[in-house]
Amino acid sequence: MDPVRNPYAPGAGQRPPELAGRDRELEAFEVVLERVARARPERSLVLTGLRGVGKTVLLNALRSQALGRLWGTGKIEARPDQSIRRPVAAALHMAVRELAPHHRAPERIDAFLGVLKAFALRSTPSGAKLRDRWQPGIDVPAASGRADSGDIEIDLVELFTDAASVATDVGTGIALFIDEMQDVSPDDVSALCAACHELSQLGAPLIVVGAGLPHLPAVLSAAKSYSERLFRYQRIDRLDRIAADQALVAPAAREQVEYQPKALDALYEKSGGYPYFVQAYGKATWDHAPRSPVSAADVEVAAPEAEAELAVGFFGSRYERATPAEREYMRAMASLAPDLETDGAVATAEIARALERKPTSLSPARDALIKKGLIYSGERGTVAFTVPHFGRYLRTQPA
Ligand SMILES: Nc1ncnc2c1ncn2[C@@H]1O[C@H](COP(=O)(O)OP(=O)(O)OP(=O)(O)O)[C@@H](O)[C@H]1O
Ligand SMILES: [Mg+2]
C-alpha cells in the first residue's frame, strides 16, 4: 500500500500514531498533577523498562499532560559522566519561560532567572575552564548567594524551591522530566533525591519525573534509602494483545485500512508486543501488503524486511558499540539464556564458567556493558539484556 500514507513510526522516541496501553500511567499522572498543584503530599513517578518499550514516548506524553494544565515543563536526557547542572538549568529556564506569560510580576521572573544563572555558572573546579566560554543565554545578571554554593545538593534545593514559588504564584507547578535517569552520576542522583524530598515536605509544586532502565530503582535507593517512598515506580512493559492490536488497527483505520484477524495473530507472534517491534513489523507489512484487508501472508512476506531493518538499526547499532571482549561476554550470556523467547537473567558465575575465566577478570567487561546500557543487573550476581530479543539476535549472528 502507499508508503507515503504509512502511519507507523519505528524509531527512538518517535511519537507513535496511537499511544496504546498506557491509560493507567496517564491517569495516575493526572492525579499526581492535581494533588501537587494543591500542595497535597504525593510521590512522583519513575518509569522503568527495557529498551524500546516506550519510556521516552510516555515521558513526552506526560509532559504534554502537564503543559495542558499550564504547568511549566522542562526535560533533560542524562548522559554518563556529565553533571546535571547545566541541563537542569536549561530545563528550568524553559519551564519558567512557559509560566512567564501567566505571571503578573515580571520582576519575580527576573529574580528567579538571576538565581538560575548563578546556579548554571557555578561549576566544579574541573569545569572552571568551560565556565568562561559557556553562557546560559539568560538576559539578566546572575544573582549571588543563592543556589551557587557549589554543593549540588544545597544548590538544587534552593533552585527548586525558588522555581516552585514562581509556579505557586500562577497556581500551577513545574515538572522536570529526566530521561535515561540511570546515567545520572551518584552525587547528582543523591542531590536530586534530597531536593525532591525537601520540596515534597514543603508542599512545593515541583516534581521530577524520571525514566530509565530496569535497574533505576536500585540506582536511586543506593543514593538515598528513602527514595522508595519518594517515587512511585511504574514498570513499562510490552503491550498486551489488546493494546498491541490497537496500536496497529487504530492508525490503519484512519487510513481506511483493515487487518484480517490472522494477520494480527502473526504480527503479535513476531513483535511479542514490544512497542518498537510493533511499529517495525507494522511498517514493513503496510509497505508490502497490496491492499486492505492485510492478510497473514502479507505479514510473512514483509517480516524478513522488518527483521533486516531491526538487525541494523535496533540490534546492530548497539552491538557495534561493544568491544570484542564485551561481545564475547554478551554471546556467552545469549548462549546461557534460560528462556529462548525472553532471554532472562543469567548468573555471572555461569558466564565465567562458560568462558573459562575467573569472575573477577570479567568485571571490567560487565561494568562497561552496564555503563553502555546494554545489560543491567536486576539482582545481585546476575545480568540480563536491556534490549528485548537481543539474545535471540546474537544467537543468529555468526561468531
Ligand atoms: N504505547 C505505545 N503504543 C505504540 N507504539 C509505541 C508505544 N510506546 C512506544 N511506541 C513506539 O515504540 C518505539 C520506542 O519508543 P521509545 O523510544 O519511547 O522507547 P524507550 O523505552 O524510550 O527506548 P530506549 O530505552 O531505547 O530509549 C517508538 O517507535 C514508538 O513509536
Ligand atoms: Mg528512550
Tab-separated table of C-alpha atoms and ligand atoms in Angstrom:
chain	number	residue	atom	x	y	z
A	1	MET	CA	0.000	0.000	0.000
A	2	ASP	CA	1.018	3.608	-0.439
A	3	PRO	CA	4.201	4.088	1.641
A	4	VAL	CA	3.516	7.795	1.863
A	5	ARG	CA	0.414	7.047	3.934
A	6	ASN	CA	2.206	4.513	6.112
A	7	PRO	CA	1.315	5.645	9.666
A	8	TYR	CA	3.764	3.547	11.702
A	9	ALA	CA	6.790	5.087	13.380
A	10	PRO	CA	9.629	2.794	14.456
A	11	GLY	CA	12.435	4.884	15.962
A	12	ALA	CA	13.813	6.060	19.291
A	13	GLY	CA	11.407	8.486	20.908
A	14	GLN	CA	9.245	8.624	17.751
A	15	ARG	CA	5.706	9.524	18.668
A	16	PRO	CA	3.542	6.519	17.797
A	17	PRO	CA	0.413	7.116	15.726
A	18	GLU	CA	-1.527	5.588	18.631
A	19	LEU	CA	-0.262	5.543	22.211
A	20	ALA	CA	-1.720	2.177	23.147
A	21	GLY	CA	-2.000	0.527	26.550
A	22	ARG	CA	-0.746	3.378	28.706
A	23	ASP	CA	-4.031	4.673	30.135
A	24	ARG	CA	-3.156	3.603	33.650
A	25	GLU	CA	0.045	5.659	33.676
A	26	LEU	CA	-1.629	8.685	32.094
A	27	GLU	CA	-4.447	8.597	34.640
A	28	ALA	CA	-2.056	8.189	37.557
A	29	PHE	CA	-0.118	11.236	36.379
A	30	GLU	CA	-3.294	13.294	36.133
A	31	VAL	CA	-3.847	12.616	39.824
A	32	VAL	CA	-0.231	13.497	40.649
A	33	LEU	CA	-0.521	16.852	38.857
A	34	GLU	CA	-3.755	17.707	40.575
A	35	ARG	CA	-2.507	16.762	44.040
A	36	VAL	CA	0.835	18.512	43.702
A	37	ALA	CA	-0.804	21.719	42.496
A	38	ARG	CA	-2.969	21.593	45.639
A	39	ALA	CA	0.081	21.040	47.866
A	40	ARG	CA	-1.060	17.543	48.833
A	41	PRO	CA	1.641	15.025	49.672
A	42	GLU	CA	2.311	12.988	46.579
A	43	ARG	CA	5.013	10.733	45.213
A	44	SER	CA	6.366	11.402	41.797
A	45	LEU	CA	6.540	8.831	39.003
A	46	VAL	CA	9.545	6.966	37.735
A	47	LEU	CA	9.077	4.844	34.628
A	48	THR	CA	11.336	1.852	34.178
A	49	GLY	CA	11.629	-0.706	31.423
A	50	LEU	CA	13.699	-2.315	28.726
A	51	ARG	CA	14.884	-0.581	25.561
A	52	GLY	CA	12.161	0.220	23.075
A	53	VAL	CA	9.145	-0.275	25.352
A	54	GLY	CA	8.113	3.353	25.042
A	55	LYS	CA	9.541	5.152	28.072
A	56	THR	CA	10.626	8.268	26.174
A	57	VAL	CA	7.362	8.450	24.291
A	58	LEU	CA	5.383	8.134	27.526
A	59	LEU	CA	7.558	10.738	29.240
A	60	ASN	CA	6.766	13.121	26.375
A	61	ALA	CA	3.075	12.325	26.713
A	62	LEU	CA	3.206	13.109	30.442
A	63	ARG	CA	4.939	16.357	29.606
A	64	SER	CA	2.111	17.284	27.241
A	65	GLN	CA	-0.338	16.468	30.001
A	66	ALA	CA	1.465	18.862	32.355
A	67	LEU	CA	1.591	21.549	29.671
A	68	GLY	CA	-2.123	21.109	29.127
A	69	ARG	CA	-2.633	22.107	32.753
A	70	LEU	CA	-0.453	25.173	32.202
A	71	TRP	CA	2.424	23.747	34.187
A	72	GLY	CA	5.943	24.789	33.321
A	73	THR	CA	7.942	21.862	31.976
A	74	GLY	CA	11.489	21.010	31.019
A	75	LYS	CA	13.270	17.842	30.036
A	76	ILE	CA	16.797	16.534	30.160
A	77	GLU	CA	18.416	13.391	28.840
A	78	ALA	CA	21.105	12.289	31.278
A	79	ARG	CA	24.486	11.176	29.946
A	80	PRO	CA	27.133	9.211	31.782
A	81	ASP	CA	29.920	11.399	33.164
A	82	GLN	CA	28.006	14.628	32.670
A	83	SER	CA	26.975	16.911	35.501
A	84	ILE	CA	23.271	17.704	35.574
A	85	ARG	CA	23.871	21.342	36.490
A	86	ARG	CA	23.665	22.834	33.007
A	87	PRO	CA	20.985	20.566	31.613
A	88	VAL	CA	18.822	21.169	34.696
A	89	ALA	CA	19.375	24.922	34.374
A	90	ALA	CA	18.330	24.854	30.721
A	91	ALA	CA	15.256	22.742	31.506
A	92	LEU	CA	14.091	25.021	34.311
A	93	HIS	CA	14.743	28.029	32.126
A	94	MET	CA	12.338	26.525	29.616
A	95	ALA	CA	9.804	25.701	32.330
A	96	VAL	CA	9.782	29.219	33.715
A	97	ARG	CA	9.551	30.710	30.247
A	98	GLU	CA	6.391	28.673	29.793
A	99	LEU	CA	4.968	30.084	33.028
A	100	ALA	CA	6.039	33.695	32.439
A	101	PRO	CA	3.090	34.753	30.217
A	102	HIS	CA	0.678	33.830	33.038
A	103	HIS	CA	2.649	35.671	35.667
A	104	ARG	CA	1.660	39.184	36.758
A	105	ALA	CA	5.016	40.250	38.200
A	106	PRO	CA	7.840	40.173	35.647
A	107	GLU	CA	10.362	41.185	38.312
A	108	ARG	CA	9.695	37.891	40.150
A	109	ILE	CA	10.569	36.008	36.976
A	110	ASP	CA	13.733	38.083	36.537
A	111	ALA	CA	14.734	37.456	40.144
A	112	PHE	CA	14.407	33.738	39.571
A	113	LEU	CA	16.376	33.931	36.320
A	114	GLY	CA	19.190	35.659	38.195
A	115	VAL	CA	19.361	32.741	40.636
A	116	LEU	CA	19.133	30.287	37.765
A	117	LYS	CA	22.041	31.944	36.006
A	118	ALA	CA	24.173	31.836	39.144
A	119	PHE	CA	23.331	28.153	39.542
A	120	ALA	CA	24.252	27.430	35.933
A	121	LEU	CA	27.530	29.316	36.005
A	122	ARG	CA	28.689	27.743	39.230
A	123	SER	CA	30.756	24.791	38.221
A	124	THR	CA	33.120	22.467	39.961
A	125	PRO	CA	36.822	23.430	39.797
A	126	SER	CA	37.389	20.908	36.995
A	127	GLY	CA	34.705	22.642	34.951
A	128	ALA	CA	36.208	26.073	35.576
A	129	LYS	CA	37.735	26.386	32.142
A	130	LEU	CA	34.421	25.825	30.409
A	131	ARG	CA	32.885	28.487	32.547
A	132	ASP	CA	34.333	31.365	30.587
A	133	ARG	CA	33.220	30.135	27.217
A	134	TRP	CA	29.790	28.915	28.136
A	135	GLN	CA	26.823	31.265	28.509
A	136	PRO	CA	23.417	30.071	29.638
A	137	GLY	CA	21.520	32.511	27.420
A	138	ILE	CA	19.771	34.282	30.277
A	139	ASP	CA	19.460	38.040	29.824
A	140	VAL	CA	19.525	39.093	33.467
A	141	PRO	CA	22.631	39.465	35.645
A	142	ALA	CA	23.475	36.497	37.850
A	143	ALA	CA	22.318	36.877	41.448
A	144	SER	CA	24.585	35.839	44.248
A	145	GLY	CA	24.211	33.970	47.499
A	146	ARG	CA	21.542	31.546	46.371
A	147	ALA	CA	21.875	28.186	44.560
A	148	ASP	CA	25.530	28.996	43.890
A	149	SER	CA	27.375	27.347	46.784
A	150	GLY	CA	28.913	24.709	44.522
A	151	ASP	CA	27.368	21.939	46.616
A	152	ILE	CA	24.898	20.454	44.171
A	153	GLU	CA	22.540	19.260	46.893
A	154	ILE	CA	22.187	22.631	48.585
A	155	ASP	CA	22.001	24.416	45.251
A	156	LEU	CA	19.284	22.164	43.853
A	157	VAL	CA	17.119	22.562	46.940
A	158	GLU	CA	17.361	26.353	46.682
A	159	LEU	CA	16.843	26.425	42.947
A	160	PHE	CA	13.858	24.068	43.058
A	161	THR	CA	12.300	25.986	45.940
A	162	ASP	CA	12.547	29.267	44.032
A	163	ALA	CA	11.246	27.705	40.810
A	164	ALA	CA	8.319	26.178	42.684
A	165	SER	CA	7.424	29.516	44.216
A	166	VAL	CA	7.168	31.095	40.752
A	167	ALA	CA	4.746	28.279	39.850
A	168	THR	CA	2.796	28.821	43.064
A	169	ASP	CA	2.234	32.446	42.028
A	170	VAL	CA	0.377	31.270	38.930
A	171	GLY	CA	-1.405	28.414	40.689
A	172	THR	CA	0.240	25.557	38.816
A	173	GLY	CA	3.511	23.648	39.140
A	174	ILE	CA	6.753	22.713	37.454
A	175	ALA	CA	7.599	19.261	36.158
A	176	LEU	CA	11.176	18.340	35.360
A	177	PHE	CA	11.472	15.228	33.186
A	178	ILE	CA	14.680	13.193	33.265
A	179	ASP	CA	15.168	10.548	30.595
A	180	GLU	CA	17.895	7.875	30.870
A	181	MET	CA	17.946	8.673	34.576
A	182	GLN	CA	20.140	5.644	35.361
A	183	ASP	CA	23.008	7.614	33.778
A	184	VAL	CA	22.869	10.493	36.294
A	185	SER	CA	26.037	10.373	38.421
A	186	PRO	CA	25.722	9.107	42.024
A	187	ASP	CA	26.299	12.563	43.548
A	188	ASP	CA	23.743	14.168	41.311
A	189	VAL	CA	21.177	11.405	41.904
A	190	SER	CA	21.649	11.802	45.601
A	191	ALA	CA	21.180	15.579	45.324
A	192	LEU	CA	18.073	15.160	43.168
A	193	CYS	CA	16.506	12.792	45.701
A	194	ALA	CA	17.330	15.149	48.551
A	195	ALA	CA	15.846	18.099	46.683
A	196	CYS	CA	12.657	16.188	45.848
A	197	HIS	CA	12.385	15.081	49.455
A	198	GLU	CA	12.739	18.628	50.729
A	199	LEU	CA	10.263	20.018	48.209
A	200	SER	CA	7.640	17.409	48.985
A	201	GLN	CA	7.915	18.182	52.690
A	202	LEU	CA	7.369	21.856	51.923
A	203	GLY	CA	4.409	21.001	49.716
A	204	ALA	CA	6.120	22.977	46.955
A	205	PRO	CA	4.735	22.271	43.471
A	206	LEU	CA	7.791	20.945	41.678
A	207	ILE	CA	8.174	17.322	40.690
A	208	VAL	CA	10.832	15.271	38.989
A	209	VAL	CA	9.544	12.573	36.659
A	210	GLY	CA	12.151	10.037	35.633
A	211	ALA	CA	12.523	7.272	33.092
A	212	GLY	CA	15.230	4.672	32.766
A	213	LEU	CA	16.343	1.077	32.568
A	214	PRO	CA	15.031	-1.605	34.938
A	215	HIS	CA	17.805	-1.134	37.462
A	216	LEU	CA	16.985	2.559	38.001
A	217	PRO	CA	15.186	1.876	41.327
A	218	ALA	CA	18.385	0.228	42.569
A	219	VAL	CA	20.430	3.252	41.445
A	220	LEU	CA	18.088	5.575	43.329
A	221	SER	CA	17.963	3.569	46.521
A	222	ALA	CA	21.743	3.219	46.539
A	223	ALA	CA	21.850	7.028	46.567
A	224	LYS	CA	19.161	7.587	49.196
A	225	SER	CA	17.444	4.826	51.090
A	226	TYR	CA	14.209	6.800	51.301
A	227	SER	CA	13.910	7.018	47.507
A	228	GLU	CA	11.346	4.198	47.523
A	229	ARG	CA	8.998	6.450	49.439
A	230	LEU	CA	9.770	9.400	47.187
A	231	PHE	CA	8.932	7.858	43.841
A	232	ARG	CA	6.244	5.575	42.578
A	233	TYR	CA	7.889	3.115	40.212
A	234	GLN	CA	5.907	2.131	37.185
A	235	ARG	CA	7.215	-0.711	35.129
A	236	ILE	CA	6.616	-0.038	31.448
A	237	ASP	CA	6.321	-3.349	29.720
A	238	ARG	CA	5.426	-4.829	26.392
A	239	LEU	CA	1.872	-4.306	25.225
A	240	ASP	CA	-0.701	-6.979	25.877
A	241	ARG	CA	-2.551	-8.410	22.907
A	242	ILE	CA	-5.414	-5.939	23.050
A	243	ALA	CA	-3.130	-2.902	23.240
A	244	ALA	CA	-0.780	-4.199	20.532
A	245	ASP	CA	-3.733	-4.749	18.213
A	246	GLN	CA	-4.994	-1.266	18.968
A	247	ALA	CA	-1.555	0.191	18.183
A	248	LEU	CA	-1.829	-1.342	14.705
A	249	VAL	CA	-5.531	-1.161	13.964
A	250	ALA	CA	-6.395	2.378	15.095
A	251	PRO	CA	-3.889	4.225	12.857
A	252	ALA	CA	-4.773	1.967	9.914
A	253	ALA	CA	-8.485	2.600	10.352
A	254	ARG	CA	-7.836	6.321	9.970
A	255	GLU	CA	-6.468	5.453	6.506
A	256	GLN	CA	-9.408	3.115	5.742
A	257	VAL	CA	-7.193	0.040	6.053
A	258	GLU	CA	-8.157	-3.141	7.932
A	259	TYR	CA	-6.408	-6.269	9.184
A	260	GLN	CA	-7.625	-9.857	8.986
A	261	PRO	CA	-7.605	-11.468	12.449
A	262	LYS	CA	-4.898	-13.938	11.346
A	263	ALA	CA	-2.669	-11.043	10.283
A	264	LEU	CA	-2.900	-9.622	13.807
A	265	ASP	CA	-2.096	-13.067	15.259
A	266	ALA	CA	1.039	-13.230	13.119
A	267	LEU	CA	2.087	-9.685	13.985
A	268	TYR	CA	1.752	-10.289	17.719
A	269	GLU	CA	3.673	-13.509	17.421
A	270	LYS	CA	6.560	-11.659	15.781
A	271	SER	CA	6.568	-8.461	17.838
A	272	GLY	CA	5.977	-10.099	21.200
A	273	GLY	CA	4.059	-6.906	21.954
A	274	TYR	CA	7.270	-4.836	22.251
A	275	PRO	CA	6.290	-1.360	21.035
A	276	TYR	CA	9.374	-0.842	18.883
A	277	PHE	CA	8.765	-4.162	17.160
A	278	VAL	CA	5.040	-3.480	16.784
A	279	GLN	CA	5.947	-0.338	14.829
A	280	ALA	CA	8.710	-2.038	12.811
A	281	TYR	CA	6.604	-5.033	11.698
A	282	GLY	CA	3.575	-2.816	11.182
A	283	LYS	CA	5.538	-0.512	8.938
A	284	ALA	CA	7.055	-3.265	6.769
A	285	THR	CA	3.744	-5.077	6.500
A	286	TRP	CA	1.975	-1.936	5.325
A	287	ASP	CA	4.554	-1.351	2.601
A	288	HIS	CA	4.318	-4.932	1.328
A	289	ALA	CA	0.572	-5.528	1.563
A	290	PRO	CA	-1.022	-4.943	-1.860
A	291	ARG	CA	-4.409	-3.947	-0.429
A	292	SER	CA	-6.752	-3.864	2.549
A	293	PRO	CA	-7.533	-6.082	4.422
A	294	VAL	CA	-3.988	-7.030	5.355
A	295	SER	CA	-3.539	-10.815	5.496
A	296	ALA	CA	-1.259	-13.161	7.430
A	297	ALA	CA	0.515	-13.912	4.149
A	298	ASP	CA	1.341	-10.201	3.791
A	299	VAL	CA	2.927	-10.296	7.241
A	300	GLU	CA	5.052	-13.310	6.301
A	301	VAL	CA	6.287	-11.642	3.124
A	302	ALA	CA	7.170	-8.435	4.987
A	303	ALA	CA	8.755	-9.964	8.095
A	304	PRO	CA	12.264	-10.530	6.665
A	305	GLU	CA	12.497	-6.870	5.730
A	306	ALA	CA	11.418	-5.784	9.205
A	307	GLU	CA	13.950	-8.176	10.713
A	308	ALA	CA	16.715	-6.903	8.452
A	309	GLU	CA	15.967	-3.346	9.495
A	310	LEU	CA	15.887	-4.248	13.180
A	311	ALA	CA	19.164	-6.145	12.788
A	312	VAL	CA	20.837	-2.974	11.564
A	313	GLY	CA	19.007	-0.194	13.396
A	314	PHE	CA	17.942	-1.710	16.690
A	315	PHE	CA	20.364	-4.557	17.420
A	316	GLY	CA	23.369	-3.933	15.190
A	317	SER	CA	23.869	-0.308	16.202
A	318	ARG	CA	24.101	-1.432	19.826
A	319	TYR	CA	26.270	-4.472	19.149
A	320	GLU	CA	28.716	-2.194	17.302
A	321	ARG	CA	29.234	-0.130	20.435
A	322	ALA	CA	30.698	-3.122	22.262
A	323	THR	CA	34.391	-4.064	22.226
A	324	PRO	CA	35.450	-7.604	21.240
A	325	ALA	CA	35.703	-8.656	24.901
A	326	GLU	CA	32.255	-7.226	25.616
A	327	ARG	CA	30.798	-9.008	22.599
A	328	GLU	CA	32.224	-12.278	23.803
A	329	TYR	CA	30.619	-11.645	27.177
A	330	MET	CA	27.218	-10.979	25.610
A	331	ARG	CA	27.465	-14.026	23.380
A	332	ALA	CA	28.081	-16.170	26.424
A	333	MET	CA	25.030	-14.560	28.040
A	334	ALA	CA	22.959	-15.335	24.961
A	335	SER	CA	24.078	-18.953	24.869
A	336	LEU	CA	23.156	-19.402	28.545
A	337	ALA	CA	19.747	-17.707	28.317
A	338	PRO	CA	17.282	-19.614	30.485
A	339	ASP	CA	14.431	-18.774	28.115
A	340	LEU	CA	14.888	-18.607	24.350
A	341	GLU	CA	11.888	-16.296	23.982
A	342	THR	CA	12.578	-13.670	26.668
A	343	ASP	CA	16.273	-14.437	27.420
A	344	GLY	CA	16.022	-13.755	31.159
A	345	ALA	CA	18.742	-13.201	33.751
A	346	VAL	CA	21.994	-15.192	33.729
A	347	ALA	CA	24.296	-15.749	36.707
A	348	THR	CA	27.663	-14.009	36.228
A	349	ALA	CA	29.375	-17.068	37.740
A	350	GLU	CA	27.930	-19.185	34.944
A	351	ILE	CA	29.222	-16.773	32.318
A	352	ALA	CA	32.695	-17.023	33.830
A	353	ARG	CA	32.481	-20.797	33.772
A	354	ALA	CA	31.344	-20.842	30.141
A	355	LEU	CA	34.220	-18.564	29.127
A	356	GLU	CA	36.664	-20.488	31.348
A	357	ARG	CA	37.693	-17.291	33.099
A	358	LYS	CA	37.847	-16.017	36.654
A	359	PRO	CA	34.710	-13.996	37.510
A	360	THR	CA	36.825	-11.007	38.606
A	361	SER	CA	38.616	-10.863	35.254
A	362	LEU	CA	35.234	-10.358	33.574
A	363	SER	CA	34.127	-7.491	35.807
A	364	PRO	CA	35.517	-4.758	33.514
A	365	ALA	CA	33.544	-6.102	30.534
A	366	ARG	CA	30.415	-6.419	32.629
A	367	ASP	CA	30.736	-2.934	34.117
A	368	ALA	CA	31.406	-1.388	30.714
A	369	LEU	CA	28.320	-3.092	29.261
A	370	ILE	CA	26.204	-1.789	32.127
A	371	LYS	CA	27.567	1.706	31.563
A	372	LYS	CA	26.780	1.444	27.857
A	373	GLY	CA	23.233	0.489	28.792
A	374	LEU	CA	23.366	-2.879	27.019
A	375	ILE	CA	22.927	-5.057	30.085
A	376	TYR	CA	21.729	-4.486	33.630
A	377	SER	CA	21.944	-6.259	36.902
A	378	GLY	CA	18.492	-6.559	38.409
A	379	GLU	CA	19.557	-8.973	41.087
A	380	ARG	CA	22.972	-9.355	42.654
A	381	GLY	CA	25.154	-11.801	40.781
A	382	THR	CA	23.028	-11.849	37.641
A	383	VAL	CA	22.875	-9.868	34.427
A	384	ALA	CA	20.234	-9.502	31.718
A	385	PHE	CA	19.976	-7.726	28.378
A	386	THR	CA	18.323	-4.306	28.353
A	387	VAL	CA	17.370	-4.861	24.723
A	388	PRO	CA	14.433	-7.224	24.154
A	389	HIS	CA	15.166	-10.180	21.848
A	390	PHE	CA	18.888	-9.325	21.945
A	391	GLY	CA	19.858	-12.860	22.927
A	392	ARG	CA	17.839	-14.222	20.058
A	393	TYR	CA	19.570	-11.805	17.690
A	394	LEU	CA	23.046	-12.761	18.941
A	395	ARG	CA	22.296	-16.468	18.579
A	396	THR	CA	21.583	-15.932	14.877
A	397	GLN	CA	24.815	-13.988	14.296
A	398	PRO	CA	27.883	-15.874	13.082
A	399	ALA	CA	30.723	-15.839	15.616
B	1	LIG	N1	2.256	2.831	23.783
B	1	LIG	C1	2.754	2.664	22.562
B	1	LIG	N2	1.992	2.201	21.542
B	1	LIG	C2	2.514	2.042	20.327
B	1	LIG	N3	3.778	2.296	19.996
B	1	LIG	C3	4.598	2.746	20.944
B	1	LIG	C4	4.131	2.951	22.281
B	1	LIG	N4	5.152	3.392	23.023
B	1	LIG	C5	6.215	3.478	22.197
B	1	LIG	N5	5.896	3.094	20.947
B	1	LIG	C6	6.847	3.038	19.834
B	1	LIG	O1	7.949	2.251	20.272
B	1	LIG	C7	9.190	2.799	19.834
B	1	LIG	C8	10.124	3.000	21.009
B	1	LIG	O2	9.658	4.027	21.862
B	1	LIG	P1	10.655	4.819	22.844
B	1	LIG	O3	11.800	5.354	22.087
B	1	LIG	O4	9.820	5.729	23.645
B	1	LIG	O5	11.177	3.615	23.784
B	1	LIG	P2	12.177	3.719	25.023
B	1	LIG	O6	11.622	2.842	26.073
B	1	LIG	O7	12.423	5.133	25.372
B	1	LIG	O8	13.500	3.061	24.439
B	1	LIG	P3	15.039	3.329	24.877
B	1	LIG	O9	15.232	2.621	26.185
B	1	LIG	O10	15.837	2.694	23.782
B	1	LIG	O11	15.235	4.800	24.977
B	1	LIG	C9	8.844	4.042	19.038
B	1	LIG	O12	8.877	3.711	17.669
B	1	LIG	C10	7.432	4.382	19.475
B	1	LIG	O13	6.704	4.992	18.421
B	2	MG	MG	14.127	6.311	25.457
